[in-house]
PDB file of C-alpha atoms in Angstrom:
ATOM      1  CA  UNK A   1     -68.848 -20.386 -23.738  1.00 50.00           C
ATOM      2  CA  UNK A   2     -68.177 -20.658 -19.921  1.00 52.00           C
ATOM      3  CA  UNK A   3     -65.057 -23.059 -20.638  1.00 53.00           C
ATOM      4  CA  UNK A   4     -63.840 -20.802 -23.371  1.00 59.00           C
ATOM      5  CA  UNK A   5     -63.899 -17.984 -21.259  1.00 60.00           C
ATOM      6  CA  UNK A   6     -62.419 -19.437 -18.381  1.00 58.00           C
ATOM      7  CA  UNK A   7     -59.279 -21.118 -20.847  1.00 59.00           C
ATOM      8  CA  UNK A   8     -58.579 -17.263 -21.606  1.00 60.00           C
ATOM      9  CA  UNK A   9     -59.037 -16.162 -18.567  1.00 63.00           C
ATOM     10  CA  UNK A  10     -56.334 -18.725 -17.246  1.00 63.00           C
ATOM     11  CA  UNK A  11     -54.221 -17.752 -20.734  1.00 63.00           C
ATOM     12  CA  UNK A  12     -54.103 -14.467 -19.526  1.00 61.00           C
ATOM     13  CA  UNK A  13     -52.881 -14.788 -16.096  1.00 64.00           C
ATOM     14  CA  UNK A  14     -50.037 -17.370 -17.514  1.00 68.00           C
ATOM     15  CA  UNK A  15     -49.080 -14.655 -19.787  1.00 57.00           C
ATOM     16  CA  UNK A  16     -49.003 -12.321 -17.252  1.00 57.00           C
ATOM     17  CA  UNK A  17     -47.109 -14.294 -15.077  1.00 62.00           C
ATOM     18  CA  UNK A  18     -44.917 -15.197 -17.595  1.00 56.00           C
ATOM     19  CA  UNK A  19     -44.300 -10.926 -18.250  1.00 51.00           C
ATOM     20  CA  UNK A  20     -43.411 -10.685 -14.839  1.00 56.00           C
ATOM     21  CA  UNK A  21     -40.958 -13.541 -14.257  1.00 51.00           C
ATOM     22  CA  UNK A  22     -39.133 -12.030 -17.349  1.00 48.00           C
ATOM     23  CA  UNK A  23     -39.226  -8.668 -16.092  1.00 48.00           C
ATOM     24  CA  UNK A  24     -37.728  -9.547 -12.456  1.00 45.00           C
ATOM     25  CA  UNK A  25     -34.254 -11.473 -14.412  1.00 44.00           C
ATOM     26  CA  UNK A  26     -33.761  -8.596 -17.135  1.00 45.00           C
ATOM     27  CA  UNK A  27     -31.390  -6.343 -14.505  1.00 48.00           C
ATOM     28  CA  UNK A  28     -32.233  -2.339 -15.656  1.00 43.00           C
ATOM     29  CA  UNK A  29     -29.049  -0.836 -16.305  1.00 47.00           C
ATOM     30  CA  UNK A  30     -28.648   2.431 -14.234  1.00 49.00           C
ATOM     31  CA  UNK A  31     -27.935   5.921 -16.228  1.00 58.00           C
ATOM     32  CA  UNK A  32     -24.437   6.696 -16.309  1.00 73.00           C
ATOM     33  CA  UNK A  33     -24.038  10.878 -15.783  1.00 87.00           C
ATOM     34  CA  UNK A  34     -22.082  12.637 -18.437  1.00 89.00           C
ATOM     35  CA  UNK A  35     -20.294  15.783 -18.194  1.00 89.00           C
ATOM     36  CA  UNK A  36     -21.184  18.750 -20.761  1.00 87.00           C
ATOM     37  CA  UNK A  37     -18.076  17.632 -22.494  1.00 86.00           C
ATOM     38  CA  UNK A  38     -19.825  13.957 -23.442  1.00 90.00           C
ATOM     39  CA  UNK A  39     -17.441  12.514 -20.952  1.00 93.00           C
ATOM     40  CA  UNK A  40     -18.945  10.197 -17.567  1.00 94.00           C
ATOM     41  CA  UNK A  41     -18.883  12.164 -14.600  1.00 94.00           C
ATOM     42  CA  UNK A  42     -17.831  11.690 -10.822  1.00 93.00           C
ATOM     43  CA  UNK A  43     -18.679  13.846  -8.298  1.00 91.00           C
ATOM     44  CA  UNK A  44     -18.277  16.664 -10.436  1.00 93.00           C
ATOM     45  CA  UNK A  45     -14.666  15.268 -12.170  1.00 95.00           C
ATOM     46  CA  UNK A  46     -15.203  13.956 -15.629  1.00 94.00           C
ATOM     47  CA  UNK A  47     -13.324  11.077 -16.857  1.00 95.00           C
ATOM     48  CA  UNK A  48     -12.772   8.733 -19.761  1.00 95.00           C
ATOM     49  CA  UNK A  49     -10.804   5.685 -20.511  1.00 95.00           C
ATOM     50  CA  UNK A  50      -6.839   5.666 -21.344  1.00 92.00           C
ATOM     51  CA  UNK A  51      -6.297   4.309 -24.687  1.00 90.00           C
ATOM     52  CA  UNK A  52      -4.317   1.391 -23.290  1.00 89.00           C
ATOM     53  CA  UNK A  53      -7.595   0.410 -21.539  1.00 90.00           C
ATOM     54  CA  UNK A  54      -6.164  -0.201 -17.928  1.00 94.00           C
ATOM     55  CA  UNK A  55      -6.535   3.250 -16.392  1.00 95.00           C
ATOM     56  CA  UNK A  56      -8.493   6.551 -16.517  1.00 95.00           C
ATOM     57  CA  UNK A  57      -7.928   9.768 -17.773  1.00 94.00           C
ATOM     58  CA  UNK A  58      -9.056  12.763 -15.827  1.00 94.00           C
ATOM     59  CA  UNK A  59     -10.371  15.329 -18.503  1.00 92.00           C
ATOM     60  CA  UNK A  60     -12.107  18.173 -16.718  1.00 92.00           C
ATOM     61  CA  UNK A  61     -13.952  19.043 -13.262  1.00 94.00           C
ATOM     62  CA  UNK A  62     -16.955  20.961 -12.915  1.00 93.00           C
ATOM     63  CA  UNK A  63     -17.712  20.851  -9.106  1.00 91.00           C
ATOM     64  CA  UNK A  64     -16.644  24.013  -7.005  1.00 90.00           C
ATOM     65  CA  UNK A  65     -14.600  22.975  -4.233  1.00 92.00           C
ATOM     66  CA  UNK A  66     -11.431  24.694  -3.033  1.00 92.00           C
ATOM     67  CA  UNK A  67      -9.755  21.315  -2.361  1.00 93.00           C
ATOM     68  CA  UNK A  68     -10.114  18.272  -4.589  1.00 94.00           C
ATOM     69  CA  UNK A  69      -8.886  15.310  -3.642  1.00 94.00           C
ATOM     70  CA  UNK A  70      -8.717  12.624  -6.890  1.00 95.00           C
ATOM     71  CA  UNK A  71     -10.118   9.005  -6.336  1.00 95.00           C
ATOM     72  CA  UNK A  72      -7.926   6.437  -6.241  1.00 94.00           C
ATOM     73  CA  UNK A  73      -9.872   4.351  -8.561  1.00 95.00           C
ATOM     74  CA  UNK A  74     -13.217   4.764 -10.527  1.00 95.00           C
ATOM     75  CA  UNK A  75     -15.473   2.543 -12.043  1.00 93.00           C
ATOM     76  CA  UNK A  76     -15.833   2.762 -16.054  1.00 93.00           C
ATOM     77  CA  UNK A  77     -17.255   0.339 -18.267  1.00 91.00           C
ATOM     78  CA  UNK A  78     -17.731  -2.124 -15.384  1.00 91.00           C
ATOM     79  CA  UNK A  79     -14.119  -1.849 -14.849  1.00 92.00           C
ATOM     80  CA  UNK A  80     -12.394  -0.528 -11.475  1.00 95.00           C
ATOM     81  CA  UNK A  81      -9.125   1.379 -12.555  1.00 96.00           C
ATOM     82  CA  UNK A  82      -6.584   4.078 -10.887  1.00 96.00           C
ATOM     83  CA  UNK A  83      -6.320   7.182 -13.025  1.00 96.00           C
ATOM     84  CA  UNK A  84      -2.649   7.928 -14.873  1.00 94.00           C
ATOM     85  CA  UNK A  85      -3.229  10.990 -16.255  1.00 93.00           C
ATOM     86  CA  UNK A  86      -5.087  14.309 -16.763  1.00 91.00           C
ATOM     87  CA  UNK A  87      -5.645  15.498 -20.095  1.00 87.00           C
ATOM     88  CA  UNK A  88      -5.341  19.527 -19.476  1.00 82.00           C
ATOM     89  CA  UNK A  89      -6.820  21.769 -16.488  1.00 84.00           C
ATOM     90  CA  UNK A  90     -10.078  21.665 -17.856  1.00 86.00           C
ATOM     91  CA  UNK A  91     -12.302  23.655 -15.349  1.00 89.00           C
ATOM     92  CA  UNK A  92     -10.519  23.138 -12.217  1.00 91.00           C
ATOM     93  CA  UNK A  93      -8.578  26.923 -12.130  1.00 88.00           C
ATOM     94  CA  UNK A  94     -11.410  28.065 -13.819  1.00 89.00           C
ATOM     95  CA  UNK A  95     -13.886  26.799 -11.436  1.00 90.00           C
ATOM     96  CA  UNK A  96     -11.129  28.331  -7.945  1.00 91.00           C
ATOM     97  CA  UNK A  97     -10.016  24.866  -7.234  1.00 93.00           C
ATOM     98  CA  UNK A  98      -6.677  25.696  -4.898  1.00 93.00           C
ATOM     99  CA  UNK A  99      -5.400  22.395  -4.362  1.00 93.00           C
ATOM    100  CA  UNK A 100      -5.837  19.141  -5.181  1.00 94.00           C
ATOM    101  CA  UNK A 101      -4.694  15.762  -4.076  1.00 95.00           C
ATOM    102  CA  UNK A 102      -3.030  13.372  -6.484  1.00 94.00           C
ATOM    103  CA  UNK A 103      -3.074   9.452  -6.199  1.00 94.00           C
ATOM    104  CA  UNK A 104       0.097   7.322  -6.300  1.00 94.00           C
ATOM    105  CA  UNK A 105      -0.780   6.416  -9.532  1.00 95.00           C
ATOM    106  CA  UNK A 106      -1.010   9.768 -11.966  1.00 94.00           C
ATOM    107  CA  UNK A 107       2.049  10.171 -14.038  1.00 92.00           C
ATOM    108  CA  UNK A 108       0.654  12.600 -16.616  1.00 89.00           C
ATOM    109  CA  UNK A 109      -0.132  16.127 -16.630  1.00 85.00           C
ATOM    110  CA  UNK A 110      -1.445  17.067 -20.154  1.00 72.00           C
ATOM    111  CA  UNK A 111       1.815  18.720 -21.126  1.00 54.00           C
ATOM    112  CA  UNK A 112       0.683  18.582 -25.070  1.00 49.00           C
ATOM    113  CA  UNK A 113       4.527  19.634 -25.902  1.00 46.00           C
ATOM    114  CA  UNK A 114       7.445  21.512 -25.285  1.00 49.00           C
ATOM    115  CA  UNK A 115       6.092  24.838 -26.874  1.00 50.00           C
ATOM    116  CA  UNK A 116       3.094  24.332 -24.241  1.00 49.00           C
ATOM    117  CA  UNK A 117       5.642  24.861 -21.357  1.00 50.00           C
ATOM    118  CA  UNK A 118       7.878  26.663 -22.789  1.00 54.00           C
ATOM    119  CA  UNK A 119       4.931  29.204 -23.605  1.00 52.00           C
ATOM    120  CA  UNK A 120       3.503  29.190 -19.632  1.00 51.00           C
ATOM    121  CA  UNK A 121       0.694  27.136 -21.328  1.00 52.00           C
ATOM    122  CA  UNK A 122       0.347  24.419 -18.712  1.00 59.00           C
ATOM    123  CA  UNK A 123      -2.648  25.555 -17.035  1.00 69.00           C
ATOM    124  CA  UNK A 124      -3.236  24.953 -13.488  1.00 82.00           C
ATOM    125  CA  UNK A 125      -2.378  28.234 -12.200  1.00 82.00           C
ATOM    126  CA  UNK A 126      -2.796  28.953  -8.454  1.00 87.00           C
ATOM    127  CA  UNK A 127      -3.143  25.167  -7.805  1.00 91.00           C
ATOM    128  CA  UNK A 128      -0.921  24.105  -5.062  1.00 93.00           C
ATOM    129  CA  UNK A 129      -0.696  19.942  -5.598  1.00 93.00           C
ATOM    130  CA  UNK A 130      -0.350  17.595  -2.598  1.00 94.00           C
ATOM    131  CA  UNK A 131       1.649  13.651  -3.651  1.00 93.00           C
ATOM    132  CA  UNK A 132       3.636  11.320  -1.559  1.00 92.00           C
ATOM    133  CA  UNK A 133       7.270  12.201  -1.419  1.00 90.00           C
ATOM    134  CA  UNK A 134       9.139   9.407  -4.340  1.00 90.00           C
ATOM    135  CA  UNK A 135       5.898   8.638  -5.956  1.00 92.00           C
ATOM    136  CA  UNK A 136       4.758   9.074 -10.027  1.00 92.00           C
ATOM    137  CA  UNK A 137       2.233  11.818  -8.971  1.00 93.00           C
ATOM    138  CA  UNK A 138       5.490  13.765  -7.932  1.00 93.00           C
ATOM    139  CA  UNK A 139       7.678  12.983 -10.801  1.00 91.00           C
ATOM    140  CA  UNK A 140       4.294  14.248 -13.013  1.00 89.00           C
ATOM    141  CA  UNK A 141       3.911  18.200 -10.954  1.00 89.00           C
ATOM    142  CA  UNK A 142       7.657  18.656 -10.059  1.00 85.00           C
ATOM    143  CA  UNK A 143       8.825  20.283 -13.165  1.00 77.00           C
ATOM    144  CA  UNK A 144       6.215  22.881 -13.322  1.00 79.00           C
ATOM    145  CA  UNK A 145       3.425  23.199 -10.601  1.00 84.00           C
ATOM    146  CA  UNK A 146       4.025  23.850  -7.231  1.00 89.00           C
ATOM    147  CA  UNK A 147       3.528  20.716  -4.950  1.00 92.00           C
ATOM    148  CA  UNK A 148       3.880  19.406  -1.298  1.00 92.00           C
ATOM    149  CA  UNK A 149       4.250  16.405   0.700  1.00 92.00           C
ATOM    150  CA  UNK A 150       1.156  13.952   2.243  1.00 90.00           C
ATOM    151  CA  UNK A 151       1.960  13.306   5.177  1.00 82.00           C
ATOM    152  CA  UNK A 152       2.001   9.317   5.627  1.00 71.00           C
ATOM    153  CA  UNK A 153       0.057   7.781   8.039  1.00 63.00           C
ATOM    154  CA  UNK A 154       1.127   4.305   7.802  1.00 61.00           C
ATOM    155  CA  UNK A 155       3.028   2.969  10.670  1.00 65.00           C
ATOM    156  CA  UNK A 156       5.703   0.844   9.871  1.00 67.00           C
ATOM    157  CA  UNK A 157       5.527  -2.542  10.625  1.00 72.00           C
ATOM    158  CA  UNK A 158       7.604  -4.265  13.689  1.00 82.00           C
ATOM    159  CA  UNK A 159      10.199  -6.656  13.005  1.00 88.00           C
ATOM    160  CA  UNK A 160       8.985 -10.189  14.431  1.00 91.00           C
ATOM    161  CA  UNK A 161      11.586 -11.087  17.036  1.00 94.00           C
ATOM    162  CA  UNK A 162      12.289 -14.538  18.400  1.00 95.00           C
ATOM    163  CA  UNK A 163      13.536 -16.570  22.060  1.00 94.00           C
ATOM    164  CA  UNK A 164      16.166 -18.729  22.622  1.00 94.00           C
ATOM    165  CA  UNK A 165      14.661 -21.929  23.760  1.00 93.00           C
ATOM    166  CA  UNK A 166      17.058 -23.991  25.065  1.00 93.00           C
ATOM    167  CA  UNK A 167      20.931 -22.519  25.936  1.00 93.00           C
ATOM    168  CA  UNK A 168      23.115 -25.994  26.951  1.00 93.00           C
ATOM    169  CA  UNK A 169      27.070 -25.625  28.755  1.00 92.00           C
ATOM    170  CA  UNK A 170      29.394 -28.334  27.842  1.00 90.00           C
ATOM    171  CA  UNK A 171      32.753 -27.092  29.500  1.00 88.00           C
ATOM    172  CA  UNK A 172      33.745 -24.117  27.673  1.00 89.00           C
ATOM    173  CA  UNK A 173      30.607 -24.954  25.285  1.00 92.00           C
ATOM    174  CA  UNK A 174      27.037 -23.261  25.144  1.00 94.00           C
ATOM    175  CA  UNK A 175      24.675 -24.831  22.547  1.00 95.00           C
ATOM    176  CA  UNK A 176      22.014 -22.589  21.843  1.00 95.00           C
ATOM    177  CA  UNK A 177      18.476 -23.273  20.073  1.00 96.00           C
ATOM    178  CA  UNK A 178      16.184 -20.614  19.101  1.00 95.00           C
ATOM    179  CA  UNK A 179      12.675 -20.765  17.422  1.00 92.00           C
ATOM    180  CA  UNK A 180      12.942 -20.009  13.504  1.00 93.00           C
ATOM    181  CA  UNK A 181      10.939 -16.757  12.011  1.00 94.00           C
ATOM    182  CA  UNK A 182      10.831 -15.171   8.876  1.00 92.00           C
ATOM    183  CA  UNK A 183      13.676 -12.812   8.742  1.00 93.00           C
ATOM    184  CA  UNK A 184      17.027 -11.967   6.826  1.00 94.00           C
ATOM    185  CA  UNK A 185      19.401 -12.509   9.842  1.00 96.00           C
ATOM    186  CA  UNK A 186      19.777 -13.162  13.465  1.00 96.00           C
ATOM    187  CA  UNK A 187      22.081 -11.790  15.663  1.00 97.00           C
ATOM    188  CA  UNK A 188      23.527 -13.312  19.247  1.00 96.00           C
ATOM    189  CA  UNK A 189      25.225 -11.492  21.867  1.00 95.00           C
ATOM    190  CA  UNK A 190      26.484 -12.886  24.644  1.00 95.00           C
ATOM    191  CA  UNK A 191      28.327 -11.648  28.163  1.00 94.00           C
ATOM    192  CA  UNK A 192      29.128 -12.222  31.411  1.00 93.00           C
ATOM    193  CA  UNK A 193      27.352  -9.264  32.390  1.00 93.00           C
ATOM    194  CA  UNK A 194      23.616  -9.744  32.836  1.00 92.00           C
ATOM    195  CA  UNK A 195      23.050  -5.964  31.327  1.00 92.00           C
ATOM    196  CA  UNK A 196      25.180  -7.341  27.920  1.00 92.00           C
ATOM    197  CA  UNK A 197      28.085  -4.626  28.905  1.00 91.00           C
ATOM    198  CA  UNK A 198      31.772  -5.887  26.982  1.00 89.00           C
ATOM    199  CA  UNK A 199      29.085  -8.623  24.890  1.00 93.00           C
ATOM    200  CA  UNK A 200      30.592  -9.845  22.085  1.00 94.00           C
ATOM    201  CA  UNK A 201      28.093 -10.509  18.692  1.00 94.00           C
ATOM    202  CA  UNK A 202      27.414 -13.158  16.493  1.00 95.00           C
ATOM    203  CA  UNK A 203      25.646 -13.169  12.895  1.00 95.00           C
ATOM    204  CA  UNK A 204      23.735 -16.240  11.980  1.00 95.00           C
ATOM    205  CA  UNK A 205      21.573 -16.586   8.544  1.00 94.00           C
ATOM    206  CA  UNK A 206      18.431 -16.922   8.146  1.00 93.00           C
ATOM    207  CA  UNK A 207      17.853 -20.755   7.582  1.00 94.00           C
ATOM    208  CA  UNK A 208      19.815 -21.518  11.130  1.00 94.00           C
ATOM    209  CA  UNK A 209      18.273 -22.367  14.470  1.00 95.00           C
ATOM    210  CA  UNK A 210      20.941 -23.302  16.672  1.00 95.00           C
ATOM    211  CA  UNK A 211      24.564 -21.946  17.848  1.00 95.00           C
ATOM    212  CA  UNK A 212      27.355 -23.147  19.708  1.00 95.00           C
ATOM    213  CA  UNK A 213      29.631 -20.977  21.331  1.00 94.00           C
ATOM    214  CA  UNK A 214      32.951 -21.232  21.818  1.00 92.00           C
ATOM    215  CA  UNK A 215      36.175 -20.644  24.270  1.00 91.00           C
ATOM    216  CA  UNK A 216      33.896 -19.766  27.138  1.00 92.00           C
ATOM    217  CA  UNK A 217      35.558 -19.875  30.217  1.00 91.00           C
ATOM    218  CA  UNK A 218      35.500 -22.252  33.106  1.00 88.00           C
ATOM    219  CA  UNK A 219      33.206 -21.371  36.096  1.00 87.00           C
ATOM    220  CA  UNK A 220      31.689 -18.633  34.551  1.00 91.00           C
ATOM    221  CA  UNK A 221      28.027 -17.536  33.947  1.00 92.00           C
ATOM    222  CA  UNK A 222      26.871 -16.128  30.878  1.00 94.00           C
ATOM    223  CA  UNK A 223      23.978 -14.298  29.726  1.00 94.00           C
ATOM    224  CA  UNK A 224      22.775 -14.181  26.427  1.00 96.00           C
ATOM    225  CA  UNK A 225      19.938 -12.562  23.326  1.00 96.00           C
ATOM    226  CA  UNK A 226      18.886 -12.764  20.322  1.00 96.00           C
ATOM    227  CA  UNK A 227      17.172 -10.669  17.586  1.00 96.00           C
ATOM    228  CA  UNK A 228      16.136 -10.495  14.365  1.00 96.00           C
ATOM    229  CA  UNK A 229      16.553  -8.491  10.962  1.00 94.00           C
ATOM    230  CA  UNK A 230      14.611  -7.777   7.947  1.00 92.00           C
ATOM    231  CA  UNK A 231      16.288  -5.629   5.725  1.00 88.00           C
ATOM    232  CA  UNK A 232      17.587  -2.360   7.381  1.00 87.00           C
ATOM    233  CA  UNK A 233      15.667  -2.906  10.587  1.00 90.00           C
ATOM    234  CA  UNK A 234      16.063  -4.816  13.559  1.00 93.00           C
ATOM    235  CA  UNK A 235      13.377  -6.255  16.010  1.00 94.00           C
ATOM    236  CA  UNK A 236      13.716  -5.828  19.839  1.00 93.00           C
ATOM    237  CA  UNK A 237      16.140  -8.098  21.768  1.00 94.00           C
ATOM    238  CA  UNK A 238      14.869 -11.579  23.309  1.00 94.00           C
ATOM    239  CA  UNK A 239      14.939 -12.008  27.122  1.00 93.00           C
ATOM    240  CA  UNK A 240      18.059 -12.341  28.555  1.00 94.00           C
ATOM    241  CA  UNK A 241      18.530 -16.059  28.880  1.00 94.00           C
ATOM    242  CA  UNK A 242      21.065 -17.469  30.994  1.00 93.00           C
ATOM    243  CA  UNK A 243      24.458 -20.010  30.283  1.00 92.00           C
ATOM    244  CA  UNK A 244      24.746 -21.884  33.693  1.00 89.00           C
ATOM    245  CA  UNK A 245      28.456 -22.089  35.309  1.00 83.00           C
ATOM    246  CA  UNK A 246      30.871 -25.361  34.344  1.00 75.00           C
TER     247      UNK A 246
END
């Protein structure tokens, strides 16, 4: 009896064990909140998935905040996608939202038809909307809901500039070498005036490294730069780099 009881005993705590290993890999998948509408909520704004499957629809809000400002992305169905559209001001007048803040990425605003607008049935009333100036959100609000600009924050990037590295007189002859960058262009001045005063330009494309100059004249120094440009903007002049008398 002893020996059965103990083979039991150690069937029991295999079993057990066994309960508990299975129980640790099986993940428990968290409650998704829905909306009274049946749609999944997000902080208060309920939304559901576009029929083309690669964005959300925003179909109603039911927070209270004066100022909404629209994710730029939400996660649905273990997806992470922008929203494109709203269906129709479903609780956000209702509820005294007064503005609300549009991502790049909305290009819909529920306009069922023409007889909709044409009616004043576009909802939204009192809502002021904030986009960025040229965007889809703008194209969406401009016809009929009052909007205004965000302000961008993004700085725009420098042009990357470059140095001449080596600047060689043979008579009336300057070879110049410069170290290669990404860019569209470079451009060379040149004078006999260290502060570039009567300089005369040169445009060189983008694949070139080197210059020679030509119908310099005898026994006279020259100074020269050199800069760089990507598409409408230009990076700072080089260092003023000196052409030695001959």
């Amino acid at each position: 009896m002893k020996k059965r009881t103990k083979f039991y005993a150690l069937l029991l705590a295999m079993v057990l064990s066994l309960t508990q290993m299975i129980g640790a890999v099986v993940p428990v998948k968290a409650a998704t909140k829905e909306c009274s509408h049946g749609y999944t909520l997000v902080n208060g704004i309920g939304i559901r998935m576009h029929e083309c499957g690669d964005s959300v629809c925003i179909t109603c809000y039911h927070g209270h905040d004066k100022r909404v400002v629209i994710p730029k992305t939400f996660k649905l169905n273990g997806k992470t996608l922008p929203p494109s559209q709203f269906d129709s001001d479903n609780g956000f007048s209702e509820n005294g939202v007064k503005e609300i803040v549009l991502p790049d990425t909305v290009s819909s605003m529920g306009y069922w038809d023409e007889e909709d607008v044409e009616d004043g049935n576009i909802g939204f009333r009192g809502i002021t909307f904030y986009v960025h100036k040229g965007s889809k959100a703008e194209k969406a609000v401009k016809r009929h809901n009052p909007y205004k600009y965000l302000k961008d924050n993004t700085k725009p990037q420098p042009v990357k500039g470059t140095t001449i590295k080596r600047a060689v007189r043979i008579e009336k002859l300057a070879k110049l070498k410069w170290k290669k960058v990404k860019c569209d262009k470079y451009e060379i001045r040149y004078s006999q005036k260290k502060n570039m005063k009567k300089s005369k330009k040169v445009t060189c494309g983008k694949n070139k490294t080197s210059l020679v100059i030509k119908k310099l004249k005898k026994n006279r120094k020259y100074y020269v730069q050199i800069r760089t440009k990507a598409g409408k903007k230009y990076s700072a002049w080089s260092k003023v780099k000196t052409i030695s008398k001959r």
